[in-house]
Amino acid sequence: MASASLLKSSPVLDKSEWVKGQTLRQPSVSVVRCLPYAPSPLTIRAGSYADELVKTAKIVASPGRGILAMDESNATCGKRLASIGLENTEANRQAYRTLLVSVPGLGNYISGAILFEETLYQSTTDGKKIVDILVEQKIVPGIKVDKGLVPLAGSNNESWCQGLDGLASRTAAYYQQGARFAKWRTVVSIPNGPTELAVKEAAWGLARYAAISQDNGLVPIVEPEILLDGEHGIERTFEVAQKVWAEVFFYLAENNVLFEGILLKPSMVTPGAECKERNTPQQIADYTLKLLQRRIPPAVPGIMFLSGGQSEVEATLNLNAMNQSPNPWHVSFSYARALQNTCLKTWGGRPENVKAAQEALLIRAKANSLAQLGKYTGEGESEEAKKGMFVKGYVY
């Protein structure tokens, strides 16, 4: 376990002591010299925000609640609007985002909302600040801070996530605007390897982002998404996920990140979307929980799963299966399409459909709230909610 308290007194491990894809190999007792009077060279740096970071993370990871991911870039939001016949204009994006944040009672099931930069500074159609509306609902505002994926030179057609340049000043400004957590999404592709270079780059970028965010008062959501693309089985996903998360936590510790002040947004351990053999929610839960138990320190307060193209119902069923017995962490959701899909189609861009669309979002939020508590049954779900949303080569 690499909690903040243990890190302060643990010996610093040389890189050679790290076995890729495995757990930390502790040095022999004969070579560890304990000097009780000497300060440890490894300290946790969260500045003056440490207490606030821990408090914010606990609020977001509160029982029966999860995250509404509504941080689609303007281009991606435009694709969603185009699917219902709307033009990608600021006014239409504002109307849709207003619909989402102003759902009565949403804060009963949603603890945090990830926003795009435009949304963080945006007002609703009624002229109220979106951040203020969220706070009134007891929903913590968050902000997407990465600058998207670009090709990774020297890799097997893989990507890396850009956005570290200027991140310190941007996160400081976002904090002043009311954001209290951040999100950085990078991806790992199983059909393309993943190469060691791609895994290392993903892990290092996430760790630097996390350290910078904490220094400026934002709880970092750490998200190395293992893409659903591919024909591989669940065992291969499990193998890759172990390697990725081992690397991520090694570099988080190297960068002195306070584990109690982060949240994770992993993929569930599922087979590739094009794999012929499908797995039950219980099998997915078993593999996913085994991964968490092997790789995630109990000091981390919350695991907020992404849906990654699963249908609304599938994502909820899998989450419910993971909460049938107590876990060391708050195991919950951070869904975008798996919360918004039916809502968006119900709205259709028509003012007269706003109330029905908001009810559709509330139904999904409540279903996932029940799943977080292990009480979801799946009864009465619509056919729309059962439709898969996987898109091969999906660009976020």
Coordinates of C-alpha atoms in Angstrom, one line a residue:
M1 CA 0.0 0.0 0.0
A2 CA 1.4 3.4 -1.0
S3 CA -0.7 5.7 1.0
A4 CA 0.6 9.2 1.9
S5 CA 1.4 8.1 5.5
L6 CA 3.4 5.1 4.5
L7 CA 5.2 6.9 1.7
K8 CA 6.7 9.3 4.3
S9 CA 8.5 6.6 6.1
S10 CA 9.2 4.1 3.3
P11 CA 12.6 3.7 1.7
V12 CA 12.9 5.1 -1.8
L13 CA 13.0 2.3 -4.2
D14 CA 15.5 2.3 -7.0
K15 CA 14.0 1.9 -10.5
S16 CA 15.7 -1.5 -10.7
E17 CA 13.5 -2.6 -7.9
W18 CA 10.4 -2.1 -10.0
V19 CA 9.2 -5.1 -11.9
K20 CA 6.9 -4.1 -14.8
G21 CA 3.4 -5.5 -14.5
Q22 CA 4.1 -6.8 -11.0
T23 CA 4.1 -5.4 -7.5
L24 CA 6.9 -3.5 -5.9
R25 CA 9.8 -5.8 -5.0
Q26 CA 11.0 -4.6 -1.6
P27 CA 14.8 -4.3 -1.0
S28 CA 16.5 -6.8 1.2
V29 CA 16.6 -5.9 4.8
S30 CA 20.3 -6.1 4.8
V31 CA 20.7 -3.2 2.4
V32 CA 18.1 -0.9 4.0
R33 CA 19.7 1.5 6.6
C34 CA 17.2 3.0 9.0
L35 CA 18.2 6.4 10.2
P36 CA 15.4 7.5 12.5
Y37 CA 16.8 11.0 12.9
A38 CA 17.1 11.6 9.2
P39 CA 14.1 13.1 7.3
S40 CA 12.8 10.9 4.4
P41 CA 13.8 12.2 1.0
L42 CA 10.3 11.3 -0.3
T43 CA 7.6 13.9 0.8
I44 CA 4.1 14.4 -0.3
R45 CA 3.6 17.7 -2.0
A46 CA 0.1 19.1 -2.0
G47 CA 1.0 22.5 -0.7
S48 CA -1.5 24.3 1.5
Y49 CA -4.3 22.5 -0.2
A50 CA -3.8 19.0 1.3
D51 CA -6.7 19.1 3.7
E52 CA -9.0 20.6 1.1
L53 CA -8.0 18.0 -1.5
V54 CA -8.8 15.1 0.8
K55 CA -12.2 16.7 1.7
T56 CA -13.1 17.3 -1.9
A57 CA -12.2 13.7 -2.9
K58 CA -14.4 12.4 -0.1
I59 CA -17.4 14.5 -1.2
V60 CA -17.2 13.3 -4.8
A61 CA -16.8 9.8 -3.5
S62 CA -19.9 9.9 -1.3
P63 CA -22.3 7.0 -1.0
G64 CA -24.9 6.6 -3.7
R65 CA -23.4 9.3 -5.9
G66 CA -21.1 9.5 -8.9
I67 CA -19.9 11.9 -11.6
L68 CA -21.7 13.3 -14.7
A69 CA -19.1 13.7 -17.4
M70 CA -20.2 16.5 -19.6
D71 CA -16.8 17.7 -20.7
E72 CA -17.1 17.0 -24.4
S73 CA -15.1 19.4 -26.5
N74 CA -17.0 21.7 -28.7
A75 CA -16.3 19.5 -31.7
T76 CA -17.5 16.4 -29.9
C77 CA -20.5 18.2 -28.5
G78 CA -21.2 19.2 -32.1
K79 CA -21.4 15.5 -33.1
R80 CA -23.9 14.9 -30.4
L81 CA -26.0 17.8 -31.5
A82 CA -25.8 16.7 -35.1
S83 CA -27.2 13.3 -34.2
I84 CA -30.5 15.1 -33.3
G85 CA -30.3 17.5 -36.2
L86 CA -29.0 20.6 -34.4
E87 CA -26.2 22.9 -35.6
N88 CA -23.1 23.2 -33.5
T89 CA -23.5 26.7 -32.2
E90 CA -22.6 28.2 -28.8
A91 CA -26.3 28.8 -28.2
N92 CA -27.3 25.2 -28.8
R93 CA -24.4 23.9 -26.6
Q94 CA -25.5 26.3 -23.9
A95 CA -29.1 25.1 -24.2
Y96 CA -28.1 21.5 -23.8
R97 CA -25.8 22.1 -20.9
T98 CA -28.4 24.2 -19.2
L99 CA -30.8 21.2 -19.5
L100 CA -28.2 18.9 -17.9
V101 CA -27.2 21.0 -14.9
S102 CA -30.7 22.2 -14.0
V103 CA -32.3 18.9 -13.5
P104 CA -34.3 19.1 -10.2
G105 CA -32.9 16.7 -7.6
L106 CA -29.8 15.8 -9.7
G107 CA -27.5 16.3 -6.7
N108 CA -29.1 13.4 -4.9
Y109 CA -27.4 11.1 -7.3
I110 CA -24.5 13.1 -8.8
S111 CA -21.7 14.4 -6.7
G112 CA -19.5 16.0 -9.4
A113 CA -19.7 17.3 -12.9
I114 CA -16.8 17.4 -15.3
L115 CA -17.0 20.5 -17.5
F116 CA -15.3 21.7 -20.7
E117 CA -13.5 25.1 -20.4
E118 CA -16.3 26.9 -22.3
T119 CA -18.9 25.5 -19.8
L120 CA -16.9 26.5 -16.7
Y121 CA -17.1 30.1 -17.7
Q122 CA -20.6 29.8 -19.3
S123 CA -24.0 30.9 -17.9
T124 CA -27.3 29.1 -18.4
T125 CA -30.0 30.4 -20.8
D126 CA -31.5 32.2 -17.7
G127 CA -28.2 34.0 -17.1
K128 CA -27.1 32.1 -14.0
K129 CA -23.5 30.8 -13.8
I130 CA -23.4 27.1 -14.5
V131 CA -20.9 26.7 -11.7
D132 CA -23.3 28.4 -9.3
I133 CA -26.2 26.1 -10.4
L134 CA -24.0 23.0 -9.7
V135 CA -22.9 24.2 -6.3
E136 CA -26.6 24.9 -5.4
Q137 CA -27.3 21.3 -6.2
K138 CA -24.3 20.2 -4.0
I139 CA -22.5 19.0 -7.1
V140 CA -18.7 19.7 -7.2
P141 CA -17.6 21.4 -10.4
G142 CA -14.7 19.8 -12.2
I143 CA -12.8 20.7 -15.4
K144 CA -11.2 18.8 -18.3
V145 CA -7.6 20.1 -18.5
D146 CA -5.9 17.9 -21.1
K147 CA -5.5 19.2 -24.7
G148 CA -6.3 16.0 -26.5
L149 CA -4.5 13.1 -28.1
V150 CA -1.8 13.4 -30.7
P151 CA 0.3 10.7 -32.5
L152 CA 3.2 9.3 -30.4
A153 CA 6.4 9.3 -32.5
G154 CA 8.3 6.1 -32.3
S155 CA 5.3 4.0 -31.3
N156 CA 3.0 1.5 -33.1
N157 CA 0.5 4.2 -34.3
E158 CA -0.3 5.0 -30.7
S159 CA -1.2 8.3 -29.0
W160 CA 0.0 10.5 -26.2
C161 CA -1.9 13.2 -24.4
Q162 CA -0.8 16.8 -24.6
G163 CA -1.5 19.7 -22.2
L164 CA 1.3 20.0 -19.6
D165 CA 2.6 23.3 -21.0
G166 CA 0.9 26.1 -19.1
L167 CA -1.0 23.6 -16.9
A168 CA 0.0 25.3 -13.6
S169 CA -1.4 28.7 -14.6
R170 CA -4.5 27.2 -16.1
T171 CA -5.4 25.0 -13.1
A172 CA -4.8 28.0 -10.8
A173 CA -7.3 30.0 -12.9
Y174 CA -9.8 27.2 -13.0
Y175 CA -9.7 27.0 -9.2
Q176 CA -10.5 30.7 -9.0
Q177 CA -13.4 30.1 -11.3
G178 CA -14.9 27.5 -8.9
A179 CA -13.5 24.2 -10.2
R180 CA -12.4 21.8 -7.4
F181 CA -11.3 18.7 -9.4
A182 CA -9.7 18.1 -12.8
K183 CA -9.7 15.4 -15.4
W184 CA -6.9 14.2 -17.8
R185 CA -7.7 11.4 -20.2
T186 CA -5.1 9.4 -22.0
V187 CA -5.6 6.1 -23.8
V188 CA -3.9 2.8 -24.3
S189 CA -4.7 0.6 -27.3
I190 CA -4.5 -3.2 -27.0
P191 CA -4.6 -4.0 -30.8
N192 CA -1.6 -1.6 -31.3
G193 CA 0.5 -3.3 -28.5
P194 CA 0.5 -1.5 -26.2
T195 CA 4.2 -0.7 -26.5
E196 CA 6.2 0.0 -23.4
L197 CA 6.8 3.5 -24.8
A198 CA 3.1 4.3 -24.9
V199 CA 2.4 2.9 -21.4
K200 CA 5.3 4.9 -20.0
E201 CA 4.3 8.1 -21.7
A202 CA 0.7 7.7 -20.5
A203 CA 1.7 7.0 -16.9
W204 CA 4.3 9.8 -16.7
G205 CA 1.9 12.4 -18.3
L206 CA -0.9 11.4 -15.8
A207 CA 1.5 11.7 -12.9
R208 CA 2.8 15.1 -13.8
Y209 CA -0.7 16.4 -14.4
A210 CA -1.8 15.0 -11.0
A211 CA 1.1 16.7 -9.1
I212 CA 0.5 20.0 -10.9
S213 CA -3.3 19.9 -10.2
Q214 CA -2.8 19.2 -6.5
D215 CA -0.4 22.0 -6.2
N216 CA -3.1 24.3 -7.4
G217 CA -6.0 23.0 -5.3
L218 CA -7.7 20.6 -7.8
V219 CA -8.3 16.9 -7.1
P220 CA -6.9 15.1 -10.1
I221 CA -9.0 12.4 -11.8
V222 CA -6.4 9.9 -13.2
E223 CA -7.8 8.3 -16.3
P224 CA -5.7 5.9 -18.5
E225 CA -8.5 4.5 -20.6
I226 CA -7.9 1.1 -22.1
L227 CA -9.9 1.3 -25.3
L228 CA -12.6 -1.3 -26.1
D229 CA -11.3 -1.6 -29.7
G230 CA -10.2 -5.1 -30.6
E231 CA -11.0 -8.8 -30.7
H232 CA -9.1 -9.7 -27.6
G233 CA -10.6 -11.6 -24.7
I234 CA -11.0 -10.4 -21.1
E235 CA -7.8 -12.1 -20.0
R236 CA -5.8 -10.0 -22.3
T237 CA -7.5 -6.8 -21.1
F238 CA -6.7 -7.9 -17.5
E239 CA -3.0 -8.5 -18.4
V240 CA -2.6 -5.0 -20.0
A241 CA -4.5 -3.3 -17.2
Q242 CA -2.2 -4.7 -14.6
K243 CA 0.8 -3.4 -16.5
V244 CA -0.7 0.1 -17.1
W245 CA -1.8 0.6 -13.5
A246 CA 1.5 -0.6 -12.1
E247 CA 3.3 2.0 -14.2
V248 CA 0.8 4.7 -13.3
F249 CA 1.1 4.2 -9.5
F250 CA 4.9 4.0 -9.7
Y251 CA 5.0 7.4 -11.4
L252 CA 2.4 8.9 -9.1
A253 CA 4.6 8.0 -6.2
E254 CA 7.7 9.3 -8.0
N255 CA 5.9 12.6 -8.4
N256 CA 4.9 12.8 -4.7
V257 CA 1.2 12.8 -5.4
L258 CA -1.1 12.6 -2.4
F259 CA -3.1 9.4 -2.9
E260 CA -5.8 10.5 -0.5
G261 CA -6.4 13.5 -2.7
I262 CA -6.9 11.8 -6.1
L263 CA -9.7 9.9 -7.8
L264 CA -9.3 7.2 -10.5
K265 CA -11.3 6.8 -13.7
P266 CA -10.4 3.4 -15.1
S267 CA -12.0 1.2 -17.7
M268 CA -13.8 -1.9 -16.5
V269 CA -12.0 -5.1 -17.4
T270 CA -14.1 -6.3 -20.4
P271 CA -13.3 -8.2 -23.6
G272 CA -12.7 -6.2 -26.7
A273 CA -15.8 -4.9 -28.4
E274 CA -15.2 -7.2 -31.4
C275 CA -14.5 -10.3 -29.3
K276 CA -17.0 -13.1 -30.0
E277 CA -16.9 -14.4 -26.5
R278 CA -19.0 -12.1 -24.2
N279 CA -18.8 -12.1 -20.4
T280 CA -21.5 -11.7 -17.7
P281 CA -21.6 -8.7 -15.4
Q282 CA -20.4 -11.0 -12.6
Q283 CA -17.4 -12.1 -14.6
I284 CA -16.5 -8.5 -15.5
A285 CA -16.9 -7.5 -11.8
D286 CA -14.6 -10.4 -10.7
Y287 CA -11.8 -9.5 -13.1
T288 CA -12.2 -5.8 -12.4
L289 CA -12.1 -6.1 -8.6
K290 CA -9.2 -8.5 -8.8
L291 CA -7.3 -5.8 -10.8
L292 CA -8.2 -3.1 -8.2
Q293 CA -7.1 -5.3 -5.3
R294 CA -3.7 -6.0 -6.9
R295 CA -3.0 -2.4 -8.1
I296 CA -4.9 0.3 -6.2
P297 CA -3.9 1.3 -2.7
P298 CA -6.8 1.6 -0.2
A299 CA -5.7 5.2 0.5
V300 CA -7.4 6.2 -2.8
P301 CA -10.9 7.3 -1.9
G302 CA -12.8 6.7 -5.1
I303 CA -12.8 4.6 -8.3
M304 CA -15.1 6.3 -10.7
F305 CA -15.5 4.0 -13.7
L306 CA -15.9 5.2 -17.3
S307 CA -18.4 3.5 -19.5
G308 CA -16.3 3.5 -22.7
G309 CA -19.1 2.8 -25.2
Q310 CA -21.1 0.3 -23.2
S311 CA -24.8 0.6 -23.3
E312 CA -26.5 2.6 -20.5
V313 CA -27.9 -0.6 -19.0
E314 CA -24.7 -2.7 -19.4
A315 CA -22.6 0.0 -17.7
T316 CA -25.1 0.1 -14.8
L317 CA -25.3 -3.7 -14.5
N318 CA -21.5 -4.1 -14.4
L319 CA -21.2 -1.4 -11.7
N320 CA -23.9 -3.0 -9.6
A321 CA -22.1 -6.4 -9.8
M322 CA -19.0 -4.8 -8.3
N323 CA -20.9 -3.4 -5.3
Q324 CA -22.4 -6.7 -4.0
S325 CA -19.9 -6.8 -1.2
P326 CA -17.8 -4.1 0.6
N327 CA -14.8 -2.6 -1.2
P328 CA -11.8 -0.7 0.3
W329 CA -12.7 2.2 -2.1
H330 CA -15.9 4.0 -3.1
V331 CA -16.7 2.2 -6.4
S332 CA -18.8 4.4 -8.6
F333 CA -19.3 5.9 -12.0
S334 CA -18.1 8.8 -14.2
Y335 CA -20.3 8.4 -17.2
A336 CA -20.9 10.6 -20.2
R337 CA -22.8 8.8 -23.0
A338 CA -24.1 6.1 -20.5
L339 CA -25.9 8.9 -18.6
Q340 CA -26.7 11.3 -21.5
N341 CA -27.7 9.1 -24.5
T342 CA -31.4 8.7 -23.8
C343 CA -31.7 12.2 -22.4
L344 CA -30.2 13.7 -25.6
K345 CA -32.5 11.8 -27.9
T346 CA -35.5 12.6 -25.8
W347 CA -34.8 16.3 -26.0
G348 CA -34.2 16.4 -29.7
G349 CA -33.5 20.1 -29.5
R350 CA -37.2 20.9 -28.7
P351 CA -38.0 23.2 -25.8
E352 CA -41.2 21.3 -25.1
N353 CA -39.2 18.1 -24.5
V354 CA -36.8 19.6 -21.9
K355 CA -38.8 18.2 -18.9
A356 CA -39.0 14.7 -20.4
A357 CA -35.3 14.8 -21.2
Q358 CA -34.4 15.9 -17.7
E359 CA -36.5 13.0 -16.3
A360 CA -34.6 10.6 -18.6
L361 CA -31.3 11.8 -17.1
L362 CA -32.6 11.6 -13.6
I363 CA -33.7 8.0 -14.2
R364 CA -30.2 7.0 -15.4
A365 CA -28.6 8.9 -12.5
K366 CA -30.8 7.2 -10.0
A367 CA -30.2 3.7 -11.6
N368 CA -26.4 4.2 -11.3
S369 CA -26.8 5.5 -7.7
L370 CA -28.6 2.3 -6.9
A371 CA -25.8 0.4 -8.6
Q372 CA -23.2 2.2 -6.5
L373 CA -25.1 0.9 -3.5
G374 CA -25.4 -2.6 -5.0
K375 CA -29.2 -2.4 -5.2
Y376 CA -29.9 -2.0 -9.0
T377 CA -32.2 -4.6 -10.5
G378 CA -32.4 -3.6 -14.2
E379 CA -36.2 -3.8 -14.2
G380 CA -38.2 -1.5 -16.4
E381 CA -35.3 -0.3 -18.6
S382 CA -36.1 1.0 -22.1
E383 CA -34.9 -0.5 -25.3
E384 CA -32.9 2.7 -26.0
A385 CA -31.0 2.3 -22.8
K386 CA -30.0 -1.2 -23.8
K387 CA -28.3 -0.2 -27.1
G388 CA -24.6 -0.3 -27.2
M389 CA -22.7 2.9 -28.0
F390 CA -19.2 1.5 -29.0
V391 CA -17.7 3.4 -32.0
K392 CA -14.5 1.9 -33.5
G393 CA -11.7 4.4 -33.3
Y394 CA -13.8 6.8 -31.3
V395 CA -12.2 10.2 -31.0
Y396 CA -13.3 12.1 -27.8

